[in-house]
CSV table of C-alpha atoms and ligand atoms in Angstrom, one decimal:
chain,number,residue,atom,x,y,z
A,26,MET,CA,0.0,0.0,0.0
A,27,ASN,CA,1.3,3.5,-0.8
A,28,SER,CA,2.8,5.0,2.3
A,29,LEU,CA,0.8,8.3,2.1
A,30,VAL,CA,-2.5,6.4,1.6
A,31,ALA,CA,-1.7,4.2,4.6
A,32,THR,CA,-0.7,7.1,6.9
A,33,SER,CA,-3.7,9.2,5.9
A,34,ARG,CA,-6.0,6.2,6.5
A,35,ASN,CA,-4.7,5.9,10.1
A,36,PHE,CA,-5.2,9.7,10.5
A,37,ARG,CA,-8.8,9.6,9.2
A,38,HIS,CA,-9.6,6.7,11.5
A,39,ALA,CA,-8.3,8.8,14.5
A,40,ALA,CA,-10.2,11.8,13.3
A,41,ARG,CA,-13.4,9.8,13.3
A,42,LEU,CA,-12.8,8.4,16.8
A,43,LEU,CA,-12.3,12.0,18.0
A,44,GLY,CA,-15.4,13.3,16.1
A,45,LEU,CA,-13.4,16.0,14.3
A,46,ASP,CA,-15.2,18.5,12.1
A,47,SER,CA,-14.7,17.5,8.5
A,48,LYS,CA,-13.2,20.8,7.5
A,49,LEU,CA,-10.7,20.6,10.3
A,50,GLU,CA,-9.9,17.0,9.4
A,51,LYS,CA,-9.2,18.1,5.8
A,52,SER,CA,-7.0,21.0,6.8
A,53,LEU,CA,-4.9,18.9,9.2
A,54,LEU,CA,-4.1,16.5,6.4
A,55,ILE,CA,-3.0,19.0,3.8
A,56,PRO,CA,0.8,19.8,4.1
A,57,PHE,CA,1.8,23.4,4.8
A,58,ARG,CA,4.5,23.3,2.1
A,59,GLU,CA,6.1,20.8,-0.3
A,60,VAL,CA,9.4,21.6,-1.9
A,61,LYS,CA,11.2,19.8,-4.7
A,62,VAL,CA,14.7,20.8,-5.8
A,63,GLU,CA,17.2,19.6,-8.4
A,64,CYS,CA,20.7,19.1,-6.9
A,65,THR,CA,23.3,19.0,-9.6
A,66,ILE,CA,26.9,18.2,-8.5
A,67,PRO,CA,30.2,17.4,-10.1
A,68,LYS,CA,31.1,13.8,-9.4
A,69,ASP,CA,34.7,12.9,-8.5
A,70,ASP,CA,35.3,11.7,-12.1
A,71,GLY,CA,34.4,15.2,-13.5
A,72,THR,CA,31.0,14.2,-14.9
A,73,LEU,CA,27.8,15.9,-13.6
A,74,ALA,CA,25.1,14.1,-11.7
A,75,SER,CA,21.7,15.4,-10.7
A,76,TYR,CA,19.6,14.2,-7.7
A,77,VAL,CA,16.1,15.2,-6.7
A,78,GLY,CA,15.6,16.5,-3.1
A,79,PHE,CA,12.5,17.1,-1.1
A,80,ARG,CA,11.4,18.9,2.0
A,81,VAL,CA,7.8,18.6,3.1
A,82,GLN,CA,6.7,20.8,5.9
A,83,HIS,CA,3.4,19.3,7.2
A,84,ASP,CA,2.2,21.3,10.1
A,85,ASN,CA,3.4,24.1,12.5
A,86,ALA,CA,0.4,24.6,14.8
A,87,ARG,CA,2.4,23.4,17.9
A,88,GLY,CA,5.8,24.9,17.0
A,89,PRO,CA,8.6,24.9,14.5
A,90,MET,CA,8.5,22.0,12.1
A,91,LYS,CA,10.8,19.1,12.8
A,92,GLY,CA,12.0,15.9,11.1
A,93,GLY,CA,14.9,14.1,9.6
A,94,ILE,CA,16.5,14.0,6.1
A,95,ARG,CA,16.7,10.7,4.4
A,96,TYR,CA,19.2,9.7,1.7
A,97,HIS,CA,17.9,6.6,-0.1
A,98,PRO,CA,17.2,5.5,-3.7
A,99,GLU,CA,13.5,4.9,-2.9
A,100,VAL,CA,12.9,8.5,-1.6
A,101,ASP,CA,9.8,9.8,-3.4
A,102,PRO,CA,7.3,12.7,-2.8
A,103,ASP,CA,4.5,10.5,-1.3
A,104,GLU,CA,6.9,8.8,1.0
A,105,VAL,CA,8.4,12.1,2.3
A,106,ASN,CA,4.8,13.5,2.6
A,107,ALA,CA,3.8,10.5,4.7
A,108,LEU,CA,6.9,10.8,6.9
A,109,ALA,CA,6.3,14.5,7.4
A,110,GLN,CA,2.7,13.8,8.5
A,111,LEU,CA,3.9,11.1,10.9
A,112,MET,CA,6.4,13.7,12.4
A,113,THR,CA,3.4,16.0,13.2
A,114,TRP,CA,1.6,13.3,15.2
A,115,LYS,CA,4.9,12.0,16.7
A,116,THR,CA,6.0,15.4,18.2
A,117,ALA,CA,2.4,15.8,19.6
A,118,VAL,CA,2.4,12.3,21.1
A,119,ALA,CA,5.8,13.1,22.7
A,120,ASP,CA,4.4,16.4,23.9
A,121,ILE,CA,7.4,18.4,22.6
A,122,PRO,CA,6.7,21.9,21.1
A,123,TYR,CA,7.1,21.1,17.4
A,124,GLY,CA,5.2,20.4,14.3
A,125,GLY,CA,6.3,18.0,11.6
A,126,ALA,CA,8.4,17.9,8.5
A,127,LYS,CA,10.6,15.5,6.6
A,128,GLY,CA,13.1,15.7,3.8
A,129,GLY,CA,15.0,13.4,1.5
A,130,ILE,CA,17.2,13.0,-1.5
A,131,GLY,CA,16.8,10.2,-4.0
A,132,CYS,CA,20.3,8.8,-4.0
A,133,ALA,CA,22.3,5.7,-2.9
A,134,PRO,CA,24.6,7.2,-0.3
A,135,GLY,CA,26.8,4.1,-0.2
A,136,GLU,CA,27.7,4.6,-3.8
A,137,LEU,CA,28.8,8.2,-3.4
A,138,SER,CA,32.3,9.3,-2.0
A,139,ILE,CA,32.5,11.4,1.1
A,140,SER,CA,33.3,14.5,-1.0
A,141,GLU,CA,30.3,13.8,-3.4
A,142,LEU,CA,28.0,13.5,-0.3
A,143,GLU,CA,29.3,16.7,1.0
A,144,ARG,CA,28.8,18.5,-2.3
A,145,LEU,CA,25.3,17.1,-2.6
A,146,THR,CA,24.4,18.1,1.0
A,147,ARG,CA,25.7,21.6,0.5
A,148,VAL,CA,23.8,22.1,-2.8
A,149,PHE,CA,20.6,20.8,-1.2
A,150,THR,CA,21.1,23.2,1.7
A,151,GLN,CA,21.6,26.1,-0.7
A,152,LYS,CA,18.3,25.3,-2.3
A,153,ILE,CA,16.3,25.1,1.0
A,154,HIS,CA,18.2,27.5,3.4
A,155,ASP,CA,15.5,30.2,3.2
A,156,LEU,CA,12.8,27.7,4.2
A,157,ILE,CA,14.5,26.2,7.3
A,158,GLY,CA,15.6,27.8,10.5
A,159,SER,CA,15.8,27.2,14.3
A,160,HIS,CA,12.2,28.6,14.8
A,161,ILE,CA,10.8,27.5,11.4
A,162,ASP,CA,11.9,24.0,10.5
A,163,VAL,CA,14.7,22.0,12.1
A,164,PRO,CA,16.1,19.0,10.2
A,165,ALA,CA,17.9,16.0,11.7
A,166,PRO,CA,19.4,12.7,10.6
A,167,ASP,CA,17.3,9.8,9.2
A,168,MET,CA,18.2,6.8,7.1
A,169,GLY,CA,21.4,7.3,5.1
A,170,THR,CA,22.4,10.5,6.9
A,171,ASN,CA,24.3,11.1,10.2
A,172,SER,CA,25.9,13.8,12.3
A,173,GLN,CA,28.4,14.6,9.6
A,174,THR,CA,25.5,15.4,7.2
A,175,MET,CA,24.1,17.7,9.9
A,176,ALA,CA,27.5,19.4,10.3
A,177,TRP,CA,27.6,20.2,6.5
A,178,ILE,CA,24.0,21.6,6.6
A,179,LEU,CA,24.9,23.7,9.7
A,180,ASP,CA,28.0,25.1,7.9
A,181,GLU,CA,26.3,25.8,4.6
A,182,TYR,CA,23.2,27.4,6.4
A,183,SER,CA,25.5,29.5,8.5
A,184,LYS,CA,27.1,31.1,5.4
A,185,PHE,CA,23.7,32.7,4.6
A,186,HIS,CA,22.4,33.3,8.1
A,187,GLY,CA,25.4,33.5,10.5
A,188,TYR,CA,26.4,30.7,12.9
A,189,SER,CA,23.2,28.9,13.8
A,190,PRO,CA,23.7,25.6,15.7
A,191,ALA,CA,20.0,25.2,16.5
A,192,VAL,CA,19.1,25.0,12.8
A,193,VAL,CA,19.7,21.2,12.8
A,194,THR,CA,19.9,18.5,15.5
A,195,GLY,CA,21.8,15.3,15.6
A,196,LYS,CA,25.0,17.3,15.2
A,197,PRO,CA,28.5,16.2,16.3
A,198,ILE,CA,29.0,17.0,20.0
A,199,VAL,CA,31.8,19.6,19.2
A,200,LEU,CA,29.3,21.6,17.1
A,201,GLY,CA,26.6,21.7,19.7
A,202,GLY,CA,25.2,18.2,19.4
A,203,SER,CA,23.7,16.6,22.5
A,204,LEU,CA,25.2,13.8,24.5
A,205,GLY,CA,22.9,10.8,24.1
A,206,ARG,CA,21.4,11.8,20.7
A,207,GLU,CA,23.3,9.2,18.7
A,208,ALA,CA,21.8,6.4,20.8
A,209,ALA,CA,18.5,8.2,21.6
A,210,THR,CA,16.2,6.5,19.1
A,211,GLY,CA,17.4,3.0,20.0
A,212,ARG,CA,17.3,3.8,23.7
A,213,GLY,CA,13.8,5.2,23.3
A,214,VAL,CA,12.8,2.0,21.5
A,215,VAL,CA,14.0,0.0,24.5
A,216,TYR,CA,12.2,2.3,27.1
A,217,ALA,CA,9.0,1.9,25.0
A,218,THR,CA,9.5,-1.9,24.8
A,219,GLU,CA,9.9,-2.0,28.6
A,220,ALA,CA,6.8,0.1,29.1
A,221,LEU,CA,4.8,-2.3,26.9
A,222,LEU,CA,6.1,-5.5,28.3
A,223,ALA,CA,5.5,-4.3,31.9
A,224,GLU,CA,1.7,-4.2,31.0
A,225,PHE,CA,2.0,-8.0,30.4
A,226,GLY,CA,4.1,-8.6,33.5
A,227,LYS,CA,7.2,-9.2,31.4
A,228,SER,CA,10.7,-7.6,31.0
A,229,VAL,CA,13.4,-7.6,28.3
A,230,SER,CA,15.5,-10.1,30.2
A,231,GLY,CA,15.1,-13.6,28.9
A,232,LEU,CA,12.9,-12.7,25.9
A,233,THR,CA,13.9,-13.4,22.3
A,234,PHE,CA,14.2,-10.6,19.8
A,235,VAL,CA,14.4,-10.3,16.0
A,236,ILE,CA,15.7,-7.0,14.5
A,237,GLN,CA,15.5,-5.9,10.9
A,238,GLY,CA,18.1,-3.1,10.2
A,239,PHE,CA,21.4,-2.7,12.0
A,240,GLY,CA,22.1,1.0,11.3
A,241,ASN,CA,21.8,3.8,13.9
A,242,VAL,CA,18.5,2.7,15.4
A,243,GLY,CA,18.8,-1.1,15.0
A,244,SER,CA,22.4,-1.4,16.4
A,245,TRP,CA,21.7,0.8,19.5
A,246,ALA,CA,18.4,-1.1,20.2
A,247,ALA,CA,20.2,-4.4,19.8
A,248,GLN,CA,23.1,-3.3,22.1
A,249,LEU,CA,20.8,-2.0,24.9
A,250,ILE,CA,18.5,-5.1,24.7
A,251,HIS,CA,21.7,-7.3,24.9
A,252,GLU,CA,22.8,-5.3,28.0
A,253,LYS,CA,19.4,-5.8,29.6
A,254,GLY,CA,19.6,-9.6,29.2
A,255,GLY,CA,17.4,-9.9,26.1
A,256,LYS,CA,18.5,-12.5,23.4
A,257,VAL,CA,18.7,-11.1,19.9
A,258,ILE,CA,18.3,-14.4,18.0
A,259,ALA,CA,18.2,-13.1,14.4
A,260,LEU,CA,19.0,-9.8,12.7
A,261,GLY,CA,19.4,-8.4,9.2
A,262,ASP,CA,20.4,-5.5,7.1
A,263,VAL,CA,20.6,-4.6,3.4
A,264,SER,CA,23.4,-7.1,3.0
A,265,GLY,CA,21.5,-10.2,4.4
A,266,ALA,CA,20.4,-11.8,7.6
A,267,ILE,CA,21.9,-14.0,10.3
A,268,LYS,CA,20.6,-16.1,13.3
A,269,ASN,CA,21.7,-17.9,16.4
A,270,PRO,CA,19.0,-19.5,18.6
A,271,ASN,CA,21.2,-19.0,21.7
A,272,GLY,CA,21.6,-15.2,21.0
A,273,ILE,CA,23.9,-13.2,18.8
A,274,ASP,CA,26.9,-11.6,20.6
A,275,ILE,CA,25.9,-8.0,19.8
A,276,PRO,CA,29.0,-6.2,21.2
A,277,ALA,CA,31.3,-8.5,19.1
A,278,LEU,CA,29.1,-7.9,16.0
A,279,ILE,CA,29.3,-4.2,16.5
A,280,LYS,CA,33.2,-4.5,16.6
A,281,HIS,CA,33.1,-6.7,13.5
A,282,ARG,CA,31.0,-4.1,11.7
A,283,ALA,CA,33.2,-1.2,12.8
A,284,ALA,CA,36.2,-3.1,11.4
A,285,GLY,CA,34.4,-3.2,8.0
A,286,GLY,CA,33.0,-6.8,8.3
A,287,VAL,CA,29.6,-7.8,6.8
A,288,LEU,CA,26.9,-9.7,8.7
A,289,LYS,CA,27.3,-13.0,6.8
A,290,ASP,CA,31.1,-13.3,7.7
A,291,PHE,CA,30.4,-12.9,11.5
A,292,GLU,CA,31.5,-16.0,13.4
A,293,GLY,CA,29.1,-18.1,15.4
A,294,VAL,CA,25.9,-17.4,13.4
A,295,ASP,CA,24.0,-19.1,10.5
A,296,VAL,CA,23.2,-17.1,7.5
A,297,MET,CA,19.4,-17.0,6.8
A,298,ASP,CA,17.1,-15.9,4.0
A,299,PRO,CA,16.3,-12.2,4.6
A,300,LYS,CA,12.7,-12.8,3.6
A,301,GLU,CA,12.4,-15.2,6.5
A,302,LEU,CA,13.7,-12.7,9.1
A,303,LEU,CA,10.4,-10.9,9.8
A,304,LEU,CA,8.6,-14.3,10.0
A,305,HIS,CA,11.2,-15.9,12.4
A,306,GLU,CA,9.6,-17.1,15.6
A,307,CYS,CA,10.4,-14.8,18.6
A,308,ASP,CA,8.8,-12.9,21.4
A,309,VAL,CA,9.5,-9.4,20.1
A,310,LEU,CA,10.1,-8.3,16.4
A,311,ILE,CA,11.6,-4.9,15.9
A,312,PRO,CA,11.7,-3.5,12.3
A,313,CYS,CA,14.4,-0.8,12.2
A,314,ALA,CA,14.8,-0.2,8.4
A,315,LEU,CA,12.3,0.6,5.7
A,316,GLY,CA,8.6,1.3,5.7
A,317,GLY,CA,5.8,-1.1,4.4
A,318,VAL,CA,7.8,-4.3,5.2
A,319,LEU,CA,4.8,-5.8,7.0
A,320,ASN,CA,1.9,-6.0,4.6
A,321,ARG,CA,-1.0,-8.2,3.5
A,322,GLU,CA,1.5,-10.5,1.7
A,323,ASN,CA,3.4,-11.6,4.9
A,324,ALA,CA,1.4,-10.4,8.0
A,325,ALA,CA,-0.4,-13.8,8.4
A,326,ASP,CA,3.0,-15.6,8.7
A,327,VAL,CA,4.5,-13.4,11.4
A,328,ARG,CA,5.3,-15.4,14.5
A,329,ALA,CA,6.2,-12.7,17.0
A,330,LYS,CA,4.0,-11.9,20.0
A,331,TYR,CA,4.9,-8.2,20.1
A,332,ILE,CA,6.0,-5.8,17.3
A,333,ILE,CA,7.9,-2.6,18.2
A,334,GLU,CA,7.8,-0.2,15.3
A,335,ALA,CA,11.3,1.4,15.4
A,336,ALA,CA,11.2,2.1,11.7
A,337,ASN,CA,8.6,4.6,10.4
A,338,HIS,CA,5.4,3.0,9.1
A,339,PRO,CA,6.8,-0.5,8.9
A,340,SER,CA,3.2,-2.0,8.9
A,341,ASP,CA,0.5,-0.9,6.7
A,342,PRO,CA,-3.2,-0.8,7.8
A,343,GLU,CA,-3.9,-4.2,6.1
A,344,ALA,CA,-1.1,-5.8,8.1
A,345,ASP,CA,-2.4,-4.1,11.2
A,346,GLU,CA,-5.7,-5.7,10.8
A,347,ILE,CA,-4.3,-9.2,10.1
A,348,LEU,CA,-1.8,-9.0,13.0
A,349,SER,CA,-4.4,-7.7,15.5
A,350,LYS,CA,-6.7,-10.6,14.6
A,351,LYS,CA,-3.8,-13.0,15.4
A,352,GLY,CA,-3.4,-11.3,18.8
A,353,VAL,CA,0.0,-9.7,18.0
A,354,VAL,CA,0.4,-6.5,20.0
A,355,ILE,CA,1.9,-3.6,17.9
A,356,LEU,CA,3.6,-0.6,19.5
A,357,PRO,CA,3.2,2.1,16.8
A,358,ASP,CA,6.1,4.1,15.3
A,359,ILE,CA,4.8,7.6,16.3
A,360,TYR,CA,5.5,6.5,19.9
A,361,ALA,CA,8.1,3.7,19.7
A,362,ASN,CA,10.7,5.7,17.7
A,363,ALA,CA,10.0,9.1,19.3
A,364,GLY,CA,13.2,8.9,21.4
A,365,GLY,CA,15.2,10.4,18.6
A,366,VAL,CA,13.1,13.5,18.2
A,367,ILE,CA,12.7,13.9,22.0
A,368,VAL,CA,16.5,14.1,22.4
A,369,SER,CA,16.7,16.4,19.3
A,370,TYR,CA,14.4,18.7,21.3
A,371,PHE,CA,16.8,18.5,24.2
A,372,GLU,CA,19.6,19.4,21.8
A,373,TRP,CA,17.7,22.4,20.5
A,374,VAL,CA,16.9,23.5,24.0
A,375,GLN,CA,20.6,23.2,25.0
A,376,ASN,CA,21.7,25.2,21.8
A,377,ILE,CA,19.2,28.0,22.6
A,378,GLN,CA,20.3,28.1,26.3
A,379,GLY,CA,24.0,27.9,25.3
A,380,PHE,CA,24.3,25.2,28.0
A,381,MET,CA,25.3,21.5,27.8
A,382,TRP,CA,23.5,18.8,29.8
A,383,ASP,CA,25.3,15.6,31.0
A,384,GLU,CA,24.3,12.3,29.4
A,385,ASP,CA,22.6,11.0,32.6
A,386,LYS,CA,20.3,14.0,32.5
A,387,VAL,CA,19.5,13.4,28.8
A,388,ASN,CA,18.7,9.7,29.3
A,389,MET,CA,16.7,10.4,32.5
A,390,GLU,CA,14.6,13.1,30.8
A,391,LEU,CA,14.1,10.8,27.8
A,392,GLN,CA,12.8,8.0,30.0
A,393,LYS,CA,10.4,10.5,31.6
A,394,TYR,CA,9.0,11.7,28.3
A,395,MET,CA,8.6,8.1,27.0
A,396,THR,CA,6.9,7.0,30.2
A,397,LYS,CA,4.5,9.9,30.2
A,398,ALA,CA,3.6,9.4,26.5
A,399,PHE,CA,2.9,5.7,27.1
A,400,ASP,CA,0.6,6.6,30.0
A,401,ASN,CA,-1.2,9.2,27.8
A,402,ILE,CA,-1.6,6.7,25.0
A,403,LYS,CA,-3.1,4.1,27.4
A,404,ALA,CA,-5.6,6.7,28.6
A,405,MET,CA,-6.7,7.3,25.0
A,406,CYS,CA,-7.0,3.6,24.4
A,407,LYS,CA,-9.3,3.4,27.3
A,408,THR,CA,-11.4,6.4,26.3
A,409,HIS,CA,-11.8,5.3,22.7
A,410,GLU,CA,-11.6,1.5,23.3
A,411,CYS,CA,-9.0,1.2,20.5
A,412,SER,CA,-5.6,-0.2,19.6
A,413,LEU,CA,-2.3,1.2,20.7
A,414,ARG,CA,-1.9,2.7,17.2
A,415,MET,CA,-5.2,4.5,17.5
A,416,GLY,CA,-4.4,5.5,21.1
A,417,ALA,CA,-1.3,7.2,19.8
A,418,PHE,CA,-3.0,8.7,16.7
A,419,THR,CA,-5.9,10.1,18.7
A,420,LEU,CA,-3.5,11.5,21.3
A,421,GLY,CA,-1.3,13.3,18.7
A,422,VAL,CA,-4.1,14.4,16.4
A,423,ASN,CA,-6.2,15.8,19.2
A,424,ARG,CA,-3.3,17.9,20.5
A,425,VAL,CA,-2.6,19.3,17.0
A,426,ALA,CA,-6.4,19.9,16.4
A,427,ARG,CA,-6.7,21.8,19.7
A,428,ALA,CA,-3.6,24.0,18.9
A,429,THR,CA,-5.0,24.7,15.4
A,430,LEU,CA,-8.4,25.8,16.8
A,431,LEU,CA,-6.8,27.9,19.6
A,432,ARG,CA,-4.7,29.7,17.0
A,433,GLY,CA,-7.8,30.5,15.0
A,434,TRP,CA,-6.7,28.5,12.0
A,435,GLU,CA,-10.0,26.7,11.4
A,436,ALA,CA,-10.6,26.3,7.7
B,512,LIG,N1,17.9,7.9,13.0
B,512,LIG,C1,16.9,8.3,13.8
B,512,LIG,O1,17.1,9.1,14.8
B,512,LIG,C2,15.5,7.9,13.6
B,512,LIG,C3,15.2,6.9,12.6
B,512,LIG,N2,14.0,6.4,12.5
B,512,LIG,C4,13.6,5.4,11.5
B,512,LIG,O2,14.4,4.2,11.8
B,512,LIG,C5,14.7,3.5,10.6
B,512,LIG,C6,16.2,3.3,10.5
B,512,LIG,O3,16.8,4.5,10.5
B,512,LIG,P1,18.4,4.6,10.8
B,512,LIG,O4,18.8,3.5,11.7
B,512,LIG,O5,18.7,6.0,11.2
B,512,LIG,O6,19.0,4.4,9.4
B,512,LIG,P2,20.5,3.9,9.0
B,512,LIG,O7,20.7,4.4,7.6
B,512,LIG,O8,21.5,4.2,10.1
B,512,LIG,O9,20.3,2.3,9.0
B,512,LIG,C7,19.4,1.7,8.1
B,512,LIG,C8,19.5,0.2,8.3
B,512,LIG,O10,18.5,-0.4,7.5
B,512,LIG,C9,19.1,-1.4,6.7
B,512,LIG,N3,18.4,-1.6,5.4
B,512,LIG,C10,18.2,-0.8,4.4
B,512,LIG,N4,17.5,-1.4,3.4
B,512,LIG,C11,17.1,-2.6,3.9
B,512,LIG,C12,16.4,-3.7,3.4
B,512,LIG,N5,15.9,-3.6,2.2
B,512,LIG,N6,16.3,-4.8,4.1
B,512,LIG,C13,16.9,-4.9,5.4
B,512,LIG,N7,17.6,-3.9,5.9
B,512,LIG,C14,17.7,-2.8,5.2
B,512,LIG,C15,20.5,-0.9,6.4
B,512,LIG,O11,21.4,-1.9,6.0
B,512,LIG,C16,20.9,-0.3,7.8
B,512,LIG,O12,21.3,-1.3,8.6
B,512,LIG,C17,14.1,4.4,9.5
B,512,LIG,O13,12.7,3.9,9.2
B,512,LIG,C18,14.0,5.8,10.1
B,512,LIG,O14,13.0,6.6,9.5
B,512,LIG,C19,12.9,6.9,13.3
B,512,LIG,C20,13.2,7.8,14.2
B,512,LIG,C21,14.4,8.5,14.4
B,513,LIG,O1,15.3,14.0,15.5
B,513,LIG,C1,14.5,14.5,14.7
B,513,LIG,O2,14.3,15.7,14.6
B,513,LIG,C2,13.6,13.7,13.8
B,513,LIG,C3,13.9,12.2,13.7
B,513,LIG,C4,13.1,11.6,12.7
B,513,LIG,O3,13.2,11.9,11.5
B,513,LIG,C5,12.0,10.7,13.0
B,513,LIG,O4,11.6,10.7,14.2
B,513,LIG,O5,11.5,10.0,12.1
C-alpha cells in the first residue's frame, strides 16, 4: 500500500474516533509546504550528476516543524509526505513543542564518495536554506544521513544566516550536538518496549528478539537489549540476515562491523534468507529499516508476539488488521521511535540556552517523556476502546487539532 495512503487512512480513523469536524480533518491532512529541488553536483570523475531533493513541511500549529532528512534510492514525494505527517503526530504524542516535516534526496549514499556526499548536502542546503531555521523548520538525521551530514548543513546554512547551531539537531558534539542523541532512538525504543512489556508482567530479560536493520536505530536497540539480558536471535540489514538460537553476541558484532565486516562473515551465526527474518519465531520483532515491510503478503505468517515499530510506518493498515486478529500487539512508530526527536528537542533547548546537559540527565529526561507518552496513549486507548496505534494517533491528532483551533486557523 502507498505510504501516504496508509498514513492518511490511520489519521482519518483517528479523526473519526475524535469526532473532528470534516473541514478541520481536511485541513490537518494538507501539508503546509512541499518543496522539490534539483541538486546537480560534479562527481569525482568530473561528470555531472543530478539528484532530486524534497522537504515537506506538514504542520506548525504546535511549534517549528521538525524531522529528519533521508538519503535513499526509494525516496519519493509520497513517502516524504507521509513521513512529514507522521512527524506532526509524533511530536504531539511526545508532547514536545514542534510540528512535523521530513526531507530526503533520491540517491544511494553508499555509492557516493564522502566528498560527493558533502557537495550534494551543500547544494541541497543552498536550495532550501531560506525555508528552514531554528524557529521555522529544524532538520535532523534519518536513514542514510548522520551527524556529519548535519555538520555540513549547519555550515552551509551559517554562510547565509550567521552561525546557527539550533538549525539542525543530531550534530557532532563539538558543534553543539547533545550527548545521548546518537543512541536516543534505539534507547527510546527500549524504554518503549519495557513500558509495553510491563503491562503484560514481562521484561526484556530472557525474551527473544528479531531485529531488521542494523544502522543507527537497530544497532543501538540491539546493544541495549543485549545489555538488559534480552536475546537477539536473528537480525538483518541490506546485505543479508543471520541467526543464532542462543543469542547473537551483539558487542562482538558491532566491533566486527566497525572493522568493515559484513553480517554474513560474522563467526558463530548461521546465514538465513532475509525474507524469513520478519517471519522468524520470537517474542519481540523490531523492524528498524524501511517502511511497508509488514503488509498483506506476509502479515499472516508473522510469528512474533509483540512488534515494536522502530522504523517509520513498517506496517500498513492491512497488516495491522491481520496481525491484530492474530493477537499480535503492535507498539506504533509515532510512539516507539520518538526517542530520537525527543533528544533532538533537548539538543535544540541546549543550543538555545547555550548550556550542555550531561548524558545521565539526557537519558533520564528521555525516559520521563517516553513513560508519560505511554501513559497518555493508554488513557486514549481506554477512552476510545481502541488499539495502541489509534491510542497514539488520537493523542497526537487531538493535541494538534486543539492547537489549530486555539490559534484560530480553522478552515
Ligand atoms: N535515526 C533516527 O534518529 C531515527 C530513525 N527512524 C527510523 O528508523 C529507521 C532506520 O533509521 P536509521 O537507523 O537512522 O538508518 P540507517 O541508515 O542508520 O540504517 C538503516 C539500516 O537499514 C538497513 N536496510 C536498508 N534497506 C534494507 C532492506 N531492504 N532490508 C533490510 N535492511 C535494510 C541498512 O542496511 C541499515 O542497517 C528508518 O525507518 C527511520 O526513518 C525513526 C526515528 C528516528
Ligand atoms: O530528530 C528529529 O528531529 C527527527 C527524527 C526523525 O526523522 C524521526 O523521528 O523520524
